[in-house]
Coordinates of C-alpha atoms in Angstrom, one line a residue:
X13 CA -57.4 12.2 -18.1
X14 CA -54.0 12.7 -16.3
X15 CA -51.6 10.2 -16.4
X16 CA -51.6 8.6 -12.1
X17 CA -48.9 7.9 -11.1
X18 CA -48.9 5.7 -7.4
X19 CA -45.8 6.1 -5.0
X20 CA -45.2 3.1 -3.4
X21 CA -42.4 1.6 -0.8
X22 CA -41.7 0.6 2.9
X23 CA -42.4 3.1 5.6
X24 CA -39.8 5.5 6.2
X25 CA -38.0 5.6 2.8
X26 CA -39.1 9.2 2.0
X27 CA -42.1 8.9 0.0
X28 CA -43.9 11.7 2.0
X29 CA -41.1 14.1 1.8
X30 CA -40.5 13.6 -1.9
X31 CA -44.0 13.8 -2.9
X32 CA -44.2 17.0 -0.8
X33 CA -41.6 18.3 -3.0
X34 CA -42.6 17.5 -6.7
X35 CA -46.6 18.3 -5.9
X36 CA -45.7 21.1 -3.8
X37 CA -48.5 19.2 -1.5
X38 CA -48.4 19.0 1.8
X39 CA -48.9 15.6 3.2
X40 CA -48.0 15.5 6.4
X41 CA -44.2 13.9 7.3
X42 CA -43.3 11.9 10.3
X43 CA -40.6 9.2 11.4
X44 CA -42.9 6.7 12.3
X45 CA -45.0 3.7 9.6
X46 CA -48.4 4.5 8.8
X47 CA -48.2 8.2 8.7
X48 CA -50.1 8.2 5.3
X49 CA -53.6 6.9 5.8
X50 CA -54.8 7.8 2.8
X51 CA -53.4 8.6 -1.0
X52 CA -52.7 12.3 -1.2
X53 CA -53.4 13.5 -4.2
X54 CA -51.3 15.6 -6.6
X55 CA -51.2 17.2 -9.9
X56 CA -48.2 18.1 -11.3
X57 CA -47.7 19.9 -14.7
X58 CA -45.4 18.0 -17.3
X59 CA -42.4 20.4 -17.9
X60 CA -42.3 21.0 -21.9
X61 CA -40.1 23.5 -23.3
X62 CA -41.3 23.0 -26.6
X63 CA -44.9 25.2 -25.0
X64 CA -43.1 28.1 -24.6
X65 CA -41.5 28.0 -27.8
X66 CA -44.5 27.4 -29.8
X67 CA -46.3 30.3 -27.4
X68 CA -44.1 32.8 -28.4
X69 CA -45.1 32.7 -32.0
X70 CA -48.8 32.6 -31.7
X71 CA -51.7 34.8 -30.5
X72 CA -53.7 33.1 -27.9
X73 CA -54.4 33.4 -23.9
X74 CA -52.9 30.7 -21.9
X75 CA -50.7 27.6 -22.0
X76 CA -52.3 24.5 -20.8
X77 CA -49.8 21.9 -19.6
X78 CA -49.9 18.0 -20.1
X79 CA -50.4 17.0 -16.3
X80 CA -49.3 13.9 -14.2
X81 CA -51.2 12.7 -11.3
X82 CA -49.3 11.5 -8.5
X83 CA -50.6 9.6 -5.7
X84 CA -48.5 9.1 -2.1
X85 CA -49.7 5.7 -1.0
X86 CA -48.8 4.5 2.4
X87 CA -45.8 1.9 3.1
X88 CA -46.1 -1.5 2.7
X89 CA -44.3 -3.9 5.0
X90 CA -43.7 -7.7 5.2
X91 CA -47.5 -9.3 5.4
X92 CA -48.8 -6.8 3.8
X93 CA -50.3 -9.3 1.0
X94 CA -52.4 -10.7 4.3
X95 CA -53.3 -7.7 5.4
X96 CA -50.1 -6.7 7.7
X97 CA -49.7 -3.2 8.5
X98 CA -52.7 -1.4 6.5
X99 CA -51.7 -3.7 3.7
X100 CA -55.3 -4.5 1.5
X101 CA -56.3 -0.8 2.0
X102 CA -52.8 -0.5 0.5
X103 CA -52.9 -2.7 -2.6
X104 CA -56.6 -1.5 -3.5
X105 CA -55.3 2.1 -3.7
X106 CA -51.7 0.6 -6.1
X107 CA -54.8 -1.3 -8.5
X108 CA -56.1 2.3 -9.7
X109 CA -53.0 4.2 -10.8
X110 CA -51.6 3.9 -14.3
X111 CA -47.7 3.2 -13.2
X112 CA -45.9 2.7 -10.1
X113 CA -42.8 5.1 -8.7
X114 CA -41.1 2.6 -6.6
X115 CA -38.9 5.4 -3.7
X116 CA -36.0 3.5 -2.3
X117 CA -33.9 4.8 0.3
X118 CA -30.2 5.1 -1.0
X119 CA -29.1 7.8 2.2
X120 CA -27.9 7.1 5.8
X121 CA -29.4 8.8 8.5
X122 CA -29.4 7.9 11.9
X123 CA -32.1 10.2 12.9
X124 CA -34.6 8.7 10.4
X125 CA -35.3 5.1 11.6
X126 CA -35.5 2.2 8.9
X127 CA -37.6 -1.0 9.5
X128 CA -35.5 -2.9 8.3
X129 CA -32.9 -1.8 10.6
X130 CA -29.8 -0.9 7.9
X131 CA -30.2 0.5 4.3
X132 CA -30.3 -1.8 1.5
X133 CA -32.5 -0.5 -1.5
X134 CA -32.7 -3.7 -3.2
X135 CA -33.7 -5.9 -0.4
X136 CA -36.3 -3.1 0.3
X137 CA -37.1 -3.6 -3.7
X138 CA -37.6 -7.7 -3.3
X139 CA -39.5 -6.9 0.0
X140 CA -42.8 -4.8 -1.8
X141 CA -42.3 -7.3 -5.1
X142 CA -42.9 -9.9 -2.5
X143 CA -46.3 -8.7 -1.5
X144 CA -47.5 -7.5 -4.5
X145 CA -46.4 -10.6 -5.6
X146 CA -48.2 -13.0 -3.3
X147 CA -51.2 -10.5 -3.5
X148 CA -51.3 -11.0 -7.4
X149 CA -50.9 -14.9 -6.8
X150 CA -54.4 -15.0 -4.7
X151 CA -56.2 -13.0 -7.2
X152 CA -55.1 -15.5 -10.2
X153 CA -55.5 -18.9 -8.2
X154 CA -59.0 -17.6 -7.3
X155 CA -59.5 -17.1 -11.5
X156 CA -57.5 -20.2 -12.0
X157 CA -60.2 -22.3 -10.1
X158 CA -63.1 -20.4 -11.5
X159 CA -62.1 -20.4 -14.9
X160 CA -61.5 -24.4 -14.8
X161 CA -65.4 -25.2 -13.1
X162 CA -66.1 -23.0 -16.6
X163 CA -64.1 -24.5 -19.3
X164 CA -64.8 -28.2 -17.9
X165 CA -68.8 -26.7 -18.8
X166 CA -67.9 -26.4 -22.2
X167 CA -66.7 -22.1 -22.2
X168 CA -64.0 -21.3 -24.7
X169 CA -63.3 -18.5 -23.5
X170 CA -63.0 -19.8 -20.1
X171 CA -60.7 -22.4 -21.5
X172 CA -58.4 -19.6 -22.4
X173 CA -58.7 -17.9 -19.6
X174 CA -57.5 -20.6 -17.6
X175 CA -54.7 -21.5 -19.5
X176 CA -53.4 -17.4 -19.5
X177 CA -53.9 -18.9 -15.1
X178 CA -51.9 -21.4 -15.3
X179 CA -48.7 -19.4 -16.6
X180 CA -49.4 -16.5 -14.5
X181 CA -49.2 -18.7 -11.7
X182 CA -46.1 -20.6 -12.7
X183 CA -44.8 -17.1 -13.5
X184 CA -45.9 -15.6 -9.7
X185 CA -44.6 -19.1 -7.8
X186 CA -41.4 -18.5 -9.1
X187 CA -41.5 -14.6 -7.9
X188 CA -41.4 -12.8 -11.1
X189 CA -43.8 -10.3 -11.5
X190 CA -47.2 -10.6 -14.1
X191 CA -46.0 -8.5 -16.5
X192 CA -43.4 -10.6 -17.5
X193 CA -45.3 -13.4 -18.7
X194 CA -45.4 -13.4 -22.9
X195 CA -49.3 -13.1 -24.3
X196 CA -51.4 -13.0 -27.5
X197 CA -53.4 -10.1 -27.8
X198 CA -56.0 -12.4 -27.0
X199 CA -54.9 -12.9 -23.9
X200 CA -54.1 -9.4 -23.3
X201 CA -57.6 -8.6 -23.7
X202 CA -58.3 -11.3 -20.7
X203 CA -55.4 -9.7 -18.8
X204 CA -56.2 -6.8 -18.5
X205 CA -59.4 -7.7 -16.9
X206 CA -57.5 -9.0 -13.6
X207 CA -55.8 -5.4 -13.0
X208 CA -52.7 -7.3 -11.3
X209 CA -50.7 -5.3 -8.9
X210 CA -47.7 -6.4 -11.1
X211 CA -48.8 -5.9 -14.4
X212 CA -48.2 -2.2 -13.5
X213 CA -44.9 -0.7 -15.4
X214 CA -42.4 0.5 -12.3
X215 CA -39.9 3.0 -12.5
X216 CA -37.4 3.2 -9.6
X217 CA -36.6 6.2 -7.5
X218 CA -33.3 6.8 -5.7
X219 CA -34.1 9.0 -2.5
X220 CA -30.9 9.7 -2.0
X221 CA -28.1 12.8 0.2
X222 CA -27.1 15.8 -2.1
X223 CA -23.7 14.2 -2.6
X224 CA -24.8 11.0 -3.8
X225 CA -26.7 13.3 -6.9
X226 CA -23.5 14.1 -9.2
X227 CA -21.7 10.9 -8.1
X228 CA -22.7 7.2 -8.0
X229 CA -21.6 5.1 -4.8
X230 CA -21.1 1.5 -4.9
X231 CA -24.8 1.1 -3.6
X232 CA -26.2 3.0 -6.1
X233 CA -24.0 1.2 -8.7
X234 CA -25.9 -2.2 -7.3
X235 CA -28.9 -0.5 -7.4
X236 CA -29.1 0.5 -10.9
X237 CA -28.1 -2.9 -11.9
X238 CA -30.8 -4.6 -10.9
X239 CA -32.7 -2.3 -11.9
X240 CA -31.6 -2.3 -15.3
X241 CA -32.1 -6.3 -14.9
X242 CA -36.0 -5.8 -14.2
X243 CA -36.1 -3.6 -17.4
X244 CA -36.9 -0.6 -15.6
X245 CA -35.4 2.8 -15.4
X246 CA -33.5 4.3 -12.2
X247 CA -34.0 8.1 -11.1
X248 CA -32.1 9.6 -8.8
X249 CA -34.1 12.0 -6.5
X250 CA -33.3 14.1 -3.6
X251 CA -36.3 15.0 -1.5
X252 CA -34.2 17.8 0.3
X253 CA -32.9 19.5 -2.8
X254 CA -36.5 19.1 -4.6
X255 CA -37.8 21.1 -1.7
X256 CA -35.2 23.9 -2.1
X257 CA -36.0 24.1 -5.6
X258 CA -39.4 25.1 -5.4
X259 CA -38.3 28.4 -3.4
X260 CA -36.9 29.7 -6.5
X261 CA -37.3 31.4 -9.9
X262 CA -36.9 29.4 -12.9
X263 CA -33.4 31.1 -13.9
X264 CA -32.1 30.7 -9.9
X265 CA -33.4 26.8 -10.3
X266 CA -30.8 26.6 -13.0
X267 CA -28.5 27.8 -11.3
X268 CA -28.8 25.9 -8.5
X269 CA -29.4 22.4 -10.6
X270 CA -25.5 23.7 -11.9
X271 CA -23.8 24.4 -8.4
X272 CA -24.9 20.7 -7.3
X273 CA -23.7 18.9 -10.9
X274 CA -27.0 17.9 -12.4
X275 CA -29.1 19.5 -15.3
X276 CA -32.7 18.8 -14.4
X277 CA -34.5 18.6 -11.4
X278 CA -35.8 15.0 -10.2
X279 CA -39.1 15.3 -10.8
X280 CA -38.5 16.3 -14.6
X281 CA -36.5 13.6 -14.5
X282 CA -39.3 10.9 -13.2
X283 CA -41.4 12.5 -15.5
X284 CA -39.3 11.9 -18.7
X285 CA -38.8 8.9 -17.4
X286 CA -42.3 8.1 -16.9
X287 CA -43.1 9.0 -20.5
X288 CA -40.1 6.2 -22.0
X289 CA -41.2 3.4 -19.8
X290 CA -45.1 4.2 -20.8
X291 CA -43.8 4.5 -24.2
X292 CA -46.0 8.2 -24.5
X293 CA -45.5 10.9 -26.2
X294 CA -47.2 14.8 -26.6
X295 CA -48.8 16.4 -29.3
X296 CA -50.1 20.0 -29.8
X297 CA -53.4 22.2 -30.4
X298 CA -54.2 25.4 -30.5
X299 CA -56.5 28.3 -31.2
X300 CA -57.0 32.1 -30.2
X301 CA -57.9 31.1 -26.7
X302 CA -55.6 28.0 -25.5
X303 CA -52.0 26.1 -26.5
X304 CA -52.4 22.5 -25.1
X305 CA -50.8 19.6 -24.8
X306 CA -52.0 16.1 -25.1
X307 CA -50.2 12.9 -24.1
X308 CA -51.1 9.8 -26.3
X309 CA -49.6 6.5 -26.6
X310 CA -46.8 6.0 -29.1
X311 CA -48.3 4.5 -32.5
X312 CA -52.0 6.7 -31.6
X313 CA -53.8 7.2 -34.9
X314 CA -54.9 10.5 -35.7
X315 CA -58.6 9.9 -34.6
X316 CA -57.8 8.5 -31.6
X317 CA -55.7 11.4 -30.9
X318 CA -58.9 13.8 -31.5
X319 CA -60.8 11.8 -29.3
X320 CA -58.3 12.9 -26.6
X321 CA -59.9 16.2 -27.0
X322 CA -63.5 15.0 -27.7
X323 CA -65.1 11.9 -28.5
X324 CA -66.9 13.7 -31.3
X325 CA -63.4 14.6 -33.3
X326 CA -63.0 10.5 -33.0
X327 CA -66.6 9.9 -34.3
X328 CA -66.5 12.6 -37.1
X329 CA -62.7 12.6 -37.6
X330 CA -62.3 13.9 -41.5
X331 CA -58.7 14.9 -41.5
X332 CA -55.6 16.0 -39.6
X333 CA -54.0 19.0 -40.1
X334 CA -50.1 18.5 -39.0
X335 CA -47.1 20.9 -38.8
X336 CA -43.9 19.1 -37.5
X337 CA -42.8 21.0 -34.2
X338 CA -39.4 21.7 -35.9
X339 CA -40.7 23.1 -39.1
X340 CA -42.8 25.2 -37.3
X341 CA -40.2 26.7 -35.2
X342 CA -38.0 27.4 -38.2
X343 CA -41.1 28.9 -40.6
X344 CA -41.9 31.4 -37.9
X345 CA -45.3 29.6 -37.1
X346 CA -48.1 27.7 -38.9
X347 CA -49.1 30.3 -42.0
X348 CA -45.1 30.2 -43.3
X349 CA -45.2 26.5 -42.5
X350 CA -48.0 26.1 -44.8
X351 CA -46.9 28.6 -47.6
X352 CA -43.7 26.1 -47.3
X353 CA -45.6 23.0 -47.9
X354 CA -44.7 21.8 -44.6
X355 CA -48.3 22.1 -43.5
X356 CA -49.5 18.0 -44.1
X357 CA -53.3 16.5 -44.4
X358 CA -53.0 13.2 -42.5
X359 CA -56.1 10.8 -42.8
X360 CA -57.4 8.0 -40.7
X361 CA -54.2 6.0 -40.9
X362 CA -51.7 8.4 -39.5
X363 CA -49.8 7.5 -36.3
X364 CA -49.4 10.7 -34.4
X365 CA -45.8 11.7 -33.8
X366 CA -44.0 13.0 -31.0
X367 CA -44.5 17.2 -31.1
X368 CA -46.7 17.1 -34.1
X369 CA -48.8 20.6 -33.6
X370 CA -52.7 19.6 -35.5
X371 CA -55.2 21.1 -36.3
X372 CA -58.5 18.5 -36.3
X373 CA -61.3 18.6 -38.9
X374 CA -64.7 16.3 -38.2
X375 CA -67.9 16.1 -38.5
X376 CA -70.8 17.2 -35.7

């Protein structure tokens, strides 16, 4: 399953346009609220230089790509928590992705209306935190009350559950999102069953002119403060420029990535970025047909890695075969690696590293 990935934000902030330009969809774009009815879908492959490396020193047939799944979700506006706008079709589709890419508008255009009236990325910030907010609020006041008819019937569980309640909804009064509150894993357990909007991780997407990419202004210098106080991660992204990129080759891309004073394009950068607020990381397989990569949390044990690929691997899981990405690079590839010794049998206990190329033996 691919990494999803929901692109959320007030009307008119570029959502569309961007998205259009890192899925190479095409969604339509207009200068009016609403245009998006429903989430386009798109799947984008995970840029990994590492792929091609390790393709060039074995035989097989194609390179299969790590993918991320993003999902262009209409704007939200003030009331959307009440059902404003197209606000609970909105909030339904923000409860099934894995993360949230929050687009702020950093540029000034008078042809582009704003609804707010003026640009001002953090008050557009506190205005969807709001809603998701006072959406996640009714969905824990309605487990609050359940939970206590339960515990007062003798249900320890319930009991639990309705104390996790009560600091969620301390926590939400006060307008800090879910995911801040602290919790035993317990407790996690019983979070996870209320799939709040803000238990999602966000990172924080700049939509900003060509200019403002190689230089911060002083908005953008506000901007990444705060964002650095929610413990999130700002990327800079121009919708314009991402557009331009994909009507070139790889080598012109560079190029053009140099002329403008930046050395990746923004969606490798939300990407990358994605990965370190997720805390995931890749590992390879491969055999005479495919080269693949996998993304797995940080901290995966080997047989929940093979499950990735199957759930037999998981169920008949014997060993891991594991050659470190660098020491296959330097041997020339996995046979030199192993005359080496740098070819290592892993067991059920291994954590999975970052670039870690395995070969899985299990069981049918």
């Amino acid at each position: 399953m691919a990494l999803t990935c929901g692109i959320v934000g007030l009307p008119n902030v570029g959502k569309s346009t961007i998205f259009n330009a890192i899925a190479n969809a095409r969604a339509e774009v207009s200068n009016y609220p609403f245009c998006t009815i429903h989430p386009n879908v798109g799947m984008v492959n995970v840029p990994d230089e590492r792929l091609r490396k390790i393709f060039d020193l074995i035989k097989t047939q194609k390179i299969i790509p790590a993918t991320l799944e993003f999902f262009d979700i209409a704007g939200l506006v003030k009331g959307a928590s009440k059902g404003e706008g197209l606000g609970n079709q909105f909030l339904s589709h923000i409860r099934e992705v894995d993360a949230l890419l929050h687009i702020v508008r950093c540029f000034e255009d008078e042809n582009i209306a704003h609804v707010c009236g003026t640009v001002d990325p953090v008050r557009d910030i506190e205005i969807v935190n709001l809603e998701l907010v006072l959406a996640d609020l009714e969905t824990v006041e309605k487990r609050f009350h359940k939970s206590q008819k339960e515990a007062k019937g003798g249900s320890k569980e319930a009991a639990h559950e309705h104390a996790l309640c009560n600091r969620l909804m301390t926590a939400l009064g006060s307008f800090k999102p879910a995911r801040s509150v602290e919790m035993s894993k317990e407790e996690q357990v019983i979070f996870k069953g209320f799939n709040l909007l803000t238990s999602k991780p966000v990172l924080f997407a700049a939509n900003v002119s060509e200019d403002q990419l190689a230089k911060d202004d002083e908005r953008l210098e506000t901007l990444q403060g705060y964002v650095r106080r929610e413990g999130s991660y700002l990327v800079k992204i121009c919708g314009k420029t991402e557009a331009e990129l994909l009507e070139l080759s790889p080598e012109e891309q560079k190029e053009f990535l140099r002329d403008i004073g930046v050395e990746e394009s923004g969606l490798s950068r939300v990407i990358h970025e994605s990965f370190k607020l997720l805390d995931l990381i890749s590992f390879f397989t491969h055999n005479e047909k495919e080269l693949r990569s996998w993304t797995i949390q940080k901290g995966t044990k080997a047989p929940q890695a093979a499950g990735k690929i199957h759930t037999d691997f998981e169920r008949g899981f014997i060993r891991a075969e594991v050659t470190r990405y660098k020491d296959f690079i330097e041997c020339g590839g996995e046979h030199a690696a192993r005359a080496k010794g740098l070819l290592k049998i892993e067991g059920k206990e291994y954590a999975v590293q970052d670039g870690d190329i395995i070969y899985f033996r299990f069981n049918v």
